[in-house]
């Protein structure tokens, strides 16, 4: 049995925060909290954190009668990140090693995550948060291996994460200059980017935006559209952003590089890293795709 | 209706941490979490945080079959704090204003609080945590009013908080040099000091140790022994340590000074202060005791 008991308090907090973002009354919040407690009681013991999140946030959306509780915060995050674009672009242009610099920026953008506590403060002072992450040494640095894989690859499947972070991903995609499909969620879940959020960040100018059809965080392949699953299984190279993609794909045999900032103790323990770590990690379940599959894309 | 919904995730986390401190299996932790979820579902909407804590931690102790889950951590905290005693005592002896210095130290000792996340780290490097708090300016500074009240008072009722913090309280009591009764919990609750914990800190050398008879954090007068309640209501001056004493007594008409470090957002909001604030606050419900009551002690 592997239960993610540490996630239970966290999801209870998330539900409460989500309901407050849409301006609920205290009585409504109380009803929601009771329903979340009921839902947590009924969870299967082998439910993973992204599955729990999917269940809880579906409940939040239904109970609040709001399709996208984080819509305003997502728009604000994208706006704030776009305002920084000239600055982060200049950093990459001036860098001795533009790919490493752009990878760092893409990880720095991962601080925008409303699943975590206190994110509002980080978005309020996004530039300071980004600079702080840019100064950190990598806890896992597989950037060189990523650059080699990029050289050998005809295209990239880029699994996005949060709105706002999308802007930093756009800079990385521009820098890599390899044909890219940018994967977004099929329905709103926390502040994860949907197709509309990705377009607001200008990702349609640099990549083909593809929906995975799911409303779970990360990439729960069992919950994704068959067409997306096929794309996933034939992709020659996958860049996966954020904790939830790591949680859902770290054991999946595929050519994945994970780019993320470690933000919670559960992931930190799993990765044997400290909270706050900056990570560019070649998957331990990395497999190169045979050429025949690559050609079929 | 005033529900403390933000406390629900926190108490779920506390229960999990408490069960882990006594080395439970994951299956036992899972059973406990389910019971805590049930308990939270059944809470009255007007339950205050100390009442919730009392309910949840009683459940933890019963379920785990352990009277005092924090016994080892309390002993360790006291041991670490005692090791610092010569240093903190020297700081007070060298201070231009010994009372302010000792009040600051007593508040600094309030960082030892296993109800909060990440306390183990703070205890591991207690001296650094203490020094950090000593450098902070007061967010509320009623030390002068406290000193005046002490001059006019024949004795002090000192409501203690956590084990280890007791050592810092001992230094304050020695510095004040006014006859003092030091109040501890009747039964273990989180890492709050019981009579045995207070004796380990050497408090019996500087004060009369008095039990309030309760296993709730803070001072829930309705749950305390009648003899203690009488002592409370006739005390000429009360010093109350920590958040839980503030939560339970901030509206009680009594001659109270609260010494605490603000450690959670719920208290911060109530006090209109930032998390991390250092506070020496004369109660807004402060009332001086008539002399006839003072004489009856």
XYZ file of C-alpha atoms in Angstrom:
594
model
C 0.000 0.000 0.000
C 1.312 3.439 -0.889
C -0.996 6.183 0.321
C -0.150 9.837 -0.057
C -1.424 10.871 3.355
C 0.648 14.061 3.363
C -1.360 15.196 0.362
C -4.691 15.055 2.215
C -4.152 18.229 4.284
C -2.748 19.919 1.187
C -5.809 19.144 -0.956
C -8.114 20.301 1.819
C -6.225 23.609 1.826
C -6.342 23.808 -1.992
C -10.115 23.279 -2.029
C -10.588 26.053 0.507
C -8.331 28.423 -1.431
C -10.043 27.585 -4.739
C -13.461 28.315 -3.286
C -12.225 31.627 -1.864
C -10.831 32.733 -5.233
C -14.424 32.799 -6.524
C -15.656 34.821 -3.552
C -17.729 32.260 -1.665
C -19.388 32.853 1.696
C -18.072 31.193 4.823
C -21.144 28.926 4.888
C -20.392 27.775 1.319
C -16.751 27.162 2.245
C -17.903 25.110 5.221
C -20.172 22.971 3.023
C -17.331 22.465 0.546
C -14.859 21.485 3.261
C -17.355 18.912 4.554
C -17.739 17.449 1.075
C -13.968 17.328 0.579
C -13.601 15.526 3.923
C -16.223 12.992 2.739
C -14.399 12.572 -0.568
C -11.024 12.065 1.136
C -12.642 9.403 3.342
C -13.784 7.505 0.280
C -10.515 7.657 -1.674
C -8.905 4.398 -2.726
C -5.711 3.812 -0.780
C -3.700 3.599 -4.000
C -4.901 6.962 -5.361
C -1.943 9.080 -6.535
C -1.742 12.820 -5.822
C -2.819 13.855 -9.371
C -5.818 11.521 -9.131
C -6.741 12.980 -5.742
C -6.356 16.489 -7.173
C -8.589 15.626 -10.110
C -11.305 14.304 -7.769
C -11.117 17.197 -5.323
C -11.002 19.982 -7.912
C -13.909 18.455 -9.872
C -15.831 18.610 -6.627
C -14.785 22.234 -6.067
C -15.907 23.254 -9.571
C -19.252 21.444 -9.283
C -19.954 22.677 -5.784
C -19.059 26.292 -6.601
C -20.806 26.172 -9.983
C -17.685 27.668 -11.573
C -15.924 26.041 -14.549
C -12.566 27.658 -13.972
C -12.058 29.064 -10.442
C -8.512 30.166 -11.270
C -9.408 31.998 -14.503
C -8.629 35.458 -13.087
C -5.403 34.323 -11.403
C -4.297 32.521 -14.571
C -4.896 35.643 -16.672
C -3.005 37.736 -14.124
C -0.089 35.286 -14.060
C 0.155 35.329 -17.868
C -0.039 39.121 -17.936
C 2.700 39.461 -15.315
C 4.908 36.931 -17.115
C 4.380 38.607 -20.513
C 5.449 41.918 -18.980
C 8.755 40.241 -18.064
C 9.256 38.735 -21.525
C 11.630 41.407 -22.873
C 13.819 41.020 -19.779
C 13.997 37.218 -19.808
C 14.512 37.204 -23.589
C 17.426 39.625 -23.216
C 19.010 37.359 -20.589
C 18.938 34.438 -23.027
C 20.251 36.563 -25.898
C 23.168 37.762 -23.783
C 23.933 34.317 -22.330
C 27.105 32.400 -23.212
C 24.983 29.253 -23.206
C 21.489 30.239 -24.365
C 19.985 26.730 -23.965
C 21.054 26.397 -20.329
C 19.820 29.921 -19.670
C 16.432 29.218 -21.314
C 16.083 25.891 -19.437
C 16.728 27.757 -16.180
C 14.107 30.362 -17.057
C 11.571 27.649 -17.875
C 12.203 26.113 -14.442
C 12.034 29.540 -12.809
C 8.577 30.017 -14.391
C 7.491 26.896 -12.512
C 7.250 28.998 -9.304
C 3.789 30.061 -10.550
C 1.784 27.215 -9.030
C -1.481 27.835 -7.229
C -1.488 24.264 -5.926
C 1.158 25.506 -3.456
C 0.640 27.754 -0.455
C 1.629 31.435 -0.738
C 1.829 31.495 -4.540
C 0.010 34.829 -4.714
C 3.057 36.502 -3.132
C 5.373 34.933 -5.672
C 3.219 36.126 -8.571
C 3.061 39.600 -7.037
C 6.817 39.764 -7.180
C 7.442 37.400 -10.054
C 10.675 39.017 -11.181
C 12.236 38.588 -7.732
C 11.085 34.933 -7.593
C 12.479 34.284 -11.055
C 15.816 35.911 -10.258
C 16.082 33.884 -7.067
C 15.595 30.643 -9.000
C 18.044 31.753 -11.716
C 20.754 32.197 -9.086
C 20.303 28.674 -7.665
C 22.635 25.890 -8.765
C 20.931 22.882 -10.373
C 20.257 20.054 -7.902
C 20.095 17.735 -10.932
C 21.754 19.028 -14.100
C 21.114 16.936 -17.204
C 21.056 19.975 -19.515
C 23.974 18.647 -21.535
C 22.153 15.325 -22.146
C 19.027 17.276 -23.080
C 20.984 19.367 -25.609
C 22.395 16.172 -27.161
C 18.938 14.600 -27.364
C 17.635 17.778 -28.997
C 20.399 17.626 -31.627
C 19.292 14.093 -32.519
C 15.578 14.818 -32.522
C 13.340 16.039 -35.325
C 10.708 17.396 -32.943
C 9.729 17.876 -29.310
C 6.575 17.046 -27.397
C 6.425 19.684 -24.651
C 4.137 18.860 -21.714
C 3.143 22.220 -20.253
C 2.171 22.980 -16.680
C 0.788 26.275 -15.380
C -0.574 29.455 -16.949
C 2.068 32.187 -16.779
C 4.800 29.533 -16.715
C 3.722 29.118 -20.356
C 5.468 32.404 -21.198
C 8.780 31.031 -19.936
C 8.153 27.816 -21.895
C 7.616 29.914 -25.016
C 11.063 31.432 -24.568
C 12.600 27.962 -24.212
C 10.803 26.720 -27.342
C 12.010 29.760 -29.307
C 15.541 29.146 -28.090
C 15.550 25.410 -28.911
C 14.255 26.116 -32.417
C 12.964 22.545 -32.959
C 9.388 21.895 -34.199
C 7.296 21.543 -31.032
C 3.843 20.426 -29.959
C 2.829 22.123 -26.730
C 0.477 20.012 -24.614
C -2.218 21.622 -22.466
C -5.065 20.332 -20.307
C -8.438 19.518 -21.847
C -10.354 21.183 -18.998
C -9.382 23.613 -16.212
C -7.596 22.092 -13.220
C -6.107 24.455 -10.627
C -4.008 26.966 -12.628
C -2.800 24.481 -15.246
C -2.786 25.952 -18.747
C -5.625 25.127 -21.127
C -5.428 25.891 -24.863
C -6.881 29.381 -24.303
C -4.311 30.101 -21.578
C -1.477 28.932 -23.845
C -2.669 31.163 -26.688
C -2.762 34.146 -24.325
C 0.916 33.494 -23.649
C 1.616 33.507 -27.403
C 2.500 29.818 -27.579
C 0.549 29.410 -30.829
C 3.255 31.562 -32.489
C 6.025 29.093 -31.658
C 4.338 25.684 -31.341
C 1.312 23.609 -32.262
C -0.971 23.589 -29.221
C -2.332 20.114 -28.450
C -4.878 19.191 -25.770
C -4.426 16.016 -23.751
C -8.184 15.993 -23.105
C -7.768 15.481 -19.347
C -8.629 17.550 -16.284
C -6.011 15.892 -14.081
C -2.761 17.671 -13.193
C 0.298 16.243 -14.946
C -0.253 13.570 -17.578
C -2.470 10.693 -16.431
C -2.216 8.707 -19.665
C -5.210 6.538 -18.675
C -7.317 9.712 -18.577
C -6.009 11.300 -21.806
C -7.501 11.319 -25.312
C -6.435 8.303 -27.441
C -5.013 10.632 -30.100
C -2.812 12.313 -27.495
C -1.708 8.969 -26.031
C -0.609 7.897 -29.524
C 1.326 11.155 -29.959
C 2.950 10.601 -26.560
C 4.025 7.039 -27.362
C 5.579 8.001 -30.680
C 7.307 11.236 -29.636
C 11.090 11.158 -30.195
C 11.741 13.551 -27.297
C 9.531 14.802 -24.469
C 10.099 17.793 -22.206
C 7.800 17.605 -19.172
C 7.306 20.590 -16.884
C 6.460 20.624 -13.199
C 5.894 18.271 -10.309
C 2.634 16.711 -11.522
C 4.192 15.569 -14.801
C 7.021 14.034 -12.824
C 4.537 12.301 -10.489
C 2.515 10.864 -13.347
C 5.363 9.941 -15.735
C 8.531 9.225 -13.732
C 8.005 5.447 -14.121
C 6.753 5.540 -17.720
C 9.318 4.210 -20.233
C 9.685 7.199 -22.585
C 12.356 9.703 -23.719
C 11.503 12.330 -21.101
C 13.437 15.204 -19.541
C 11.724 16.649 -16.477
C 12.143 20.374 -15.787
C 10.823 21.460 -12.439
C 11.275 23.236 -9.179
C 10.689 20.940 -6.193
C 7.921 22.577 -4.204
C 6.494 20.024 -1.795
C 7.915 17.540 0.723
C 6.242 14.522 -0.917
C 8.036 15.103 -4.232
C 11.240 16.093 -2.437
C 11.238 12.756 -0.611
C 10.505 10.799 -3.777
C 13.337 12.541 -5.649
C 15.670 12.521 -2.629
C 16.165 16.266 -3.025
C 15.481 19.317 -0.865
C 12.341 21.416 -1.263
C 13.328 24.341 -3.500
C 15.655 22.287 -5.729
C 16.038 23.263 -9.376
C 15.897 20.150 -11.529
C 16.602 19.224 -15.154
C 16.418 15.437 -14.971
C 16.663 12.752 -17.655
C 13.994 10.220 -16.712
C 15.263 7.104 -14.941
C 12.844 5.210 -17.205
C 14.312 6.920 -20.291
C 14.059 4.879 -23.491
C 15.038 6.032 -26.944
C 12.340 5.550 -29.557
C 13.181 3.173 -32.433
C 13.478 5.040 -35.726
C 10.405 3.282 -37.172
C 8.209 4.835 -34.484
C 9.828 8.259 -34.943
C 9.068 8.145 -38.657
C 5.403 7.355 -37.999
C 4.775 10.728 -36.302
C -20.957 31.402 12.377
C -17.191 31.538 12.832
C -15.560 28.346 11.655
C -11.820 27.907 11.628
C -11.665 26.096 8.304
C -7.992 26.941 7.784
C -7.239 24.923 10.898
C -8.711 21.706 9.458
C -5.806 20.955 7.079
C -3.392 21.936 9.842
C -4.891 19.524 12.379
C -4.894 16.733 9.812
C -1.170 17.371 9.299
C -0.573 17.502 13.070
C -2.308 14.149 13.603
C -0.183 12.545 10.911
C 3.025 14.023 12.363
C 2.080 12.975 15.896
C 1.449 9.391 14.802
C 4.787 9.293 12.971
C 6.695 10.500 16.033
C 5.730 7.223 17.732
C 6.846 5.104 14.766
C 3.519 3.900 13.389
C 3.107 1.855 10.203
C 1.612 3.418 7.105
C -1.520 1.303 7.602
C -1.919 2.703 11.136
C -1.405 6.231 9.842
C -4.058 5.630 7.209
C -6.553 4.425 9.838
C -5.784 7.449 11.994
C -6.206 9.887 9.093
C -9.605 8.335 8.338
C -10.682 8.757 11.933
C -9.476 12.358 11.994
C -11.441 13.060 8.800
C -14.542 11.581 10.497
C -13.927 13.686 13.569
C -13.490 16.881 11.545
C -16.770 16.106 9.766
C -18.563 15.933 13.096
C -17.112 19.101 14.633
C -19.478 21.820 15.763
C -19.201 24.864 13.524
C -18.323 27.055 16.502
C -15.432 24.877 17.701
C -12.336 27.013 18.335
C -8.839 25.883 17.294
C -7.798 24.826 20.833
C -11.003 22.792 21.156
C -10.362 21.137 17.786
C -6.771 20.421 18.836
C -7.970 18.864 22.085
C -10.399 16.591 20.203
C -7.924 15.562 17.506
C -4.971 14.935 19.800
C -7.115 12.902 22.228
C -8.012 10.774 19.221
C -4.336 10.468 18.231
C -3.325 9.356 21.732
C -6.158 6.826 22.022
C -5.683 5.452 18.531
C -1.907 5.128 18.883
C -2.163 3.798 22.458
C 0.465 6.328 23.553
C -0.110 8.768 26.418
C 2.455 11.309 25.299
C 3.494 11.035 21.622
C 5.800 14.030 21.937
C 7.626 12.814 25.071
C 10.933 12.253 23.271
C 10.746 15.533 21.333
C 9.819 17.430 24.486
C 12.809 15.956 26.358
C 15.070 16.813 23.417
C 13.739 20.388 23.250
C 14.330 20.887 26.974
C 17.815 19.408 26.730
C 18.732 21.669 23.788
C 17.318 24.740 25.528
C 19.137 23.927 28.795
C 22.385 23.673 26.847
C 21.801 27.280 25.717
C 20.996 28.521 29.218
C 24.465 29.926 30.038
C 24.436 31.872 26.755
C 20.939 33.345 27.113
C 21.568 34.120 30.784
C 24.757 35.989 29.861
C 22.829 38.042 27.286
C 20.387 39.173 29.983
C 23.173 39.904 32.478
C 24.989 42.049 29.921
C 21.840 43.842 28.715
C 21.207 47.538 29.387
C 17.550 46.620 29.916
C 17.459 43.094 31.384
C 13.655 42.875 31.494
C 13.225 43.697 27.791
C 16.029 41.267 26.966
C 14.455 38.474 29.041
C 10.994 39.155 27.539
C 12.540 38.862 24.071
C 14.210 35.593 24.990
C 10.937 34.206 26.354
C 9.285 35.061 23.033
C 12.233 33.594 21.108
C 11.741 30.325 23.019
C 8.219 30.221 21.584
C 9.705 29.023 18.242
C 9.704 25.517 19.781
C 6.183 24.493 18.772
C 5.469 21.066 17.321
C 1.955 22.182 16.348
C 3.683 24.033 13.487
C 5.272 22.557 10.369
C 9.075 22.256 10.219
C 9.656 22.699 13.939
C 12.207 19.883 14.035
C 14.571 22.035 11.955
C 14.195 24.941 14.333
C 14.960 22.744 17.348
C 17.970 21.276 15.539
C 19.391 24.747 15.231
C 17.743 26.373 18.196
C 20.449 28.954 18.812
C 20.134 30.286 15.252
C 16.329 30.448 15.570
C 16.606 32.247 18.887
C 19.133 34.753 17.571
C 16.932 35.447 14.567
C 13.984 36.251 16.835
C 16.162 38.373 19.125
C 17.152 40.558 16.169
C 13.533 41.227 15.151
C 11.832 44.450 16.229
C 8.653 44.019 18.293
C 5.472 44.169 16.188
C 3.631 45.050 19.424
C 5.796 46.395 22.238
C 4.029 46.759 25.577
C 7.120 45.841 27.594
C 7.108 49.182 29.404
C 3.473 48.655 30.487
C 4.377 45.134 31.595
C 7.289 46.438 33.673
C 4.973 48.979 35.345
C 2.376 46.288 36.073
C 5.125 44.115 37.564
C 6.234 46.949 39.859
C 2.687 47.194 41.191
C 2.127 43.483 41.556
C 2.865 41.183 44.470
C 2.963 38.067 42.303
C 2.632 36.712 38.776
C 0.574 33.886 37.322
C 2.648 32.653 34.359
C 0.751 30.557 31.812
C 3.378 28.350 30.165
C 3.308 26.916 26.678
C 5.760 24.397 25.259
C 8.481 22.159 26.685
C 11.891 23.681 25.951
C 10.307 27.134 25.815
C 10.021 26.550 29.574
C 13.781 27.118 29.895
C 13.438 30.600 28.405
C 10.470 31.263 30.719
C 12.656 30.281 33.671
C 15.157 32.972 32.680
C 12.373 35.563 32.467
C 11.011 34.537 35.891
C 14.498 34.780 37.419
C 14.948 38.207 35.858
C 11.571 39.556 37.011
C 12.228 38.359 40.572
C 8.531 38.425 41.579
C 6.896 35.387 43.255
C 5.481 33.322 40.417
C 3.151 30.384 39.876
C 3.996 28.610 36.628
C 0.976 26.962 34.999
C 1.307 23.725 33.031
C -1.124 21.328 31.348
C -2.805 18.576 33.333
C -2.241 15.992 30.585
C 0.001 15.844 27.504
C -1.194 17.819 24.472
C 1.185 18.205 21.518
C 4.474 19.464 23.036
C 2.886 21.638 25.713
C 4.691 21.430 29.030
C 3.294 19.240 31.798
C 4.532 19.447 35.403
C 7.239 16.852 34.694
C 8.441 18.797 31.630
C 8.556 22.030 33.647
C 10.594 20.364 36.396
C 13.063 19.072 33.806
C 13.585 22.687 32.772
C 14.321 23.624 36.396
C 11.181 25.727 36.812
C 10.558 24.296 40.278
C 13.674 26.211 41.415
C 12.185 29.598 40.499
C 8.391 29.153 40.680
C 5.573 27.104 42.127
C 4.415 24.730 39.385
C 0.621 24.599 39.104
C -1.430 22.319 36.830
C -4.512 23.679 35.083
C -5.864 20.117 34.876
C -6.664 20.394 31.163
C -5.419 18.629 28.035
C -6.368 21.490 25.697
C -3.737 23.854 24.290
C -3.833 27.337 25.798
C -6.173 27.946 28.702
C -9.740 26.766 28.101
C -11.110 27.929 31.448
C -14.247 25.791 31.017
C -11.995 22.731 30.865
C -9.684 23.658 33.761
C -9.718 22.527 37.397
C -11.906 24.715 39.680
C -8.914 25.458 41.910
C -6.958 26.745 38.934
C -9.904 28.809 37.675
C -10.090 30.464 41.088
C -6.350 31.200 40.994
C -6.754 32.642 37.513
C -9.619 34.923 38.500
C -7.787 36.312 41.501
C -4.316 36.737 39.980
C -3.069 40.341 40.119
C -0.992 39.909 36.950
C -0.911 37.205 34.301
C 1.783 36.535 31.710
C 0.464 34.210 28.986
C 2.810 32.547 26.530
C 2.090 31.476 22.954
C -0.668 31.519 20.386
C -3.046 29.101 22.101
C -3.180 31.195 25.278
C -3.936 34.224 23.120
C -6.670 32.312 21.272
C -8.320 31.134 24.452
C -7.926 34.294 26.578
C -7.811 37.352 24.299
C -11.462 38.169 25.094
C -11.332 37.259 28.786
C -11.394 40.309 31.088
C -8.188 39.812 33.092
C -4.829 41.548 33.725
C -2.992 39.643 30.970
C 0.141 40.342 28.940
C 0.547 38.002 25.963
C 4.078 37.064 24.893
C 4.226 35.186 21.623
C 5.640 34.745 18.200
C 2.913 34.769 15.512
C 3.295 31.458 13.720
C 0.128 30.810 11.728
C -2.033 32.788 9.293
C -5.211 32.374 11.366
C -3.676 34.114 14.391
C -1.905 36.641 12.157
C -5.262 37.639 10.643
C -6.934 37.863 14.034
C -4.133 40.076 15.410
C -3.738 42.021 12.163
C -0.026 41.243 12.164
C 2.331 39.388 9.841
C 3.306 35.765 10.396
C 6.644 35.867 12.226
C 5.778 38.915 14.355
C 7.264 39.227 17.836
C 4.570 40.329 20.265
C 4.404 41.583 23.860
C 0.772 42.694 24.050
C -1.310 44.044 26.910
C -4.695 42.357 26.532
C -7.399 44.475 24.928
C -9.679 43.027 27.609
C -7.206 44.049 30.351
C -8.792 44.739 33.718
C -6.965 45.533 36.912
C -7.961 43.372 39.866
C -9.515 45.154 42.876
C -7.235 45.010 45.911
C -9.667 42.831 47.877
C -9.346 40.074 45.287
C -5.558 40.428 45.223
C -5.386 40.008 48.991
C -7.374 36.774 48.848
C -4.697 34.908 46.884
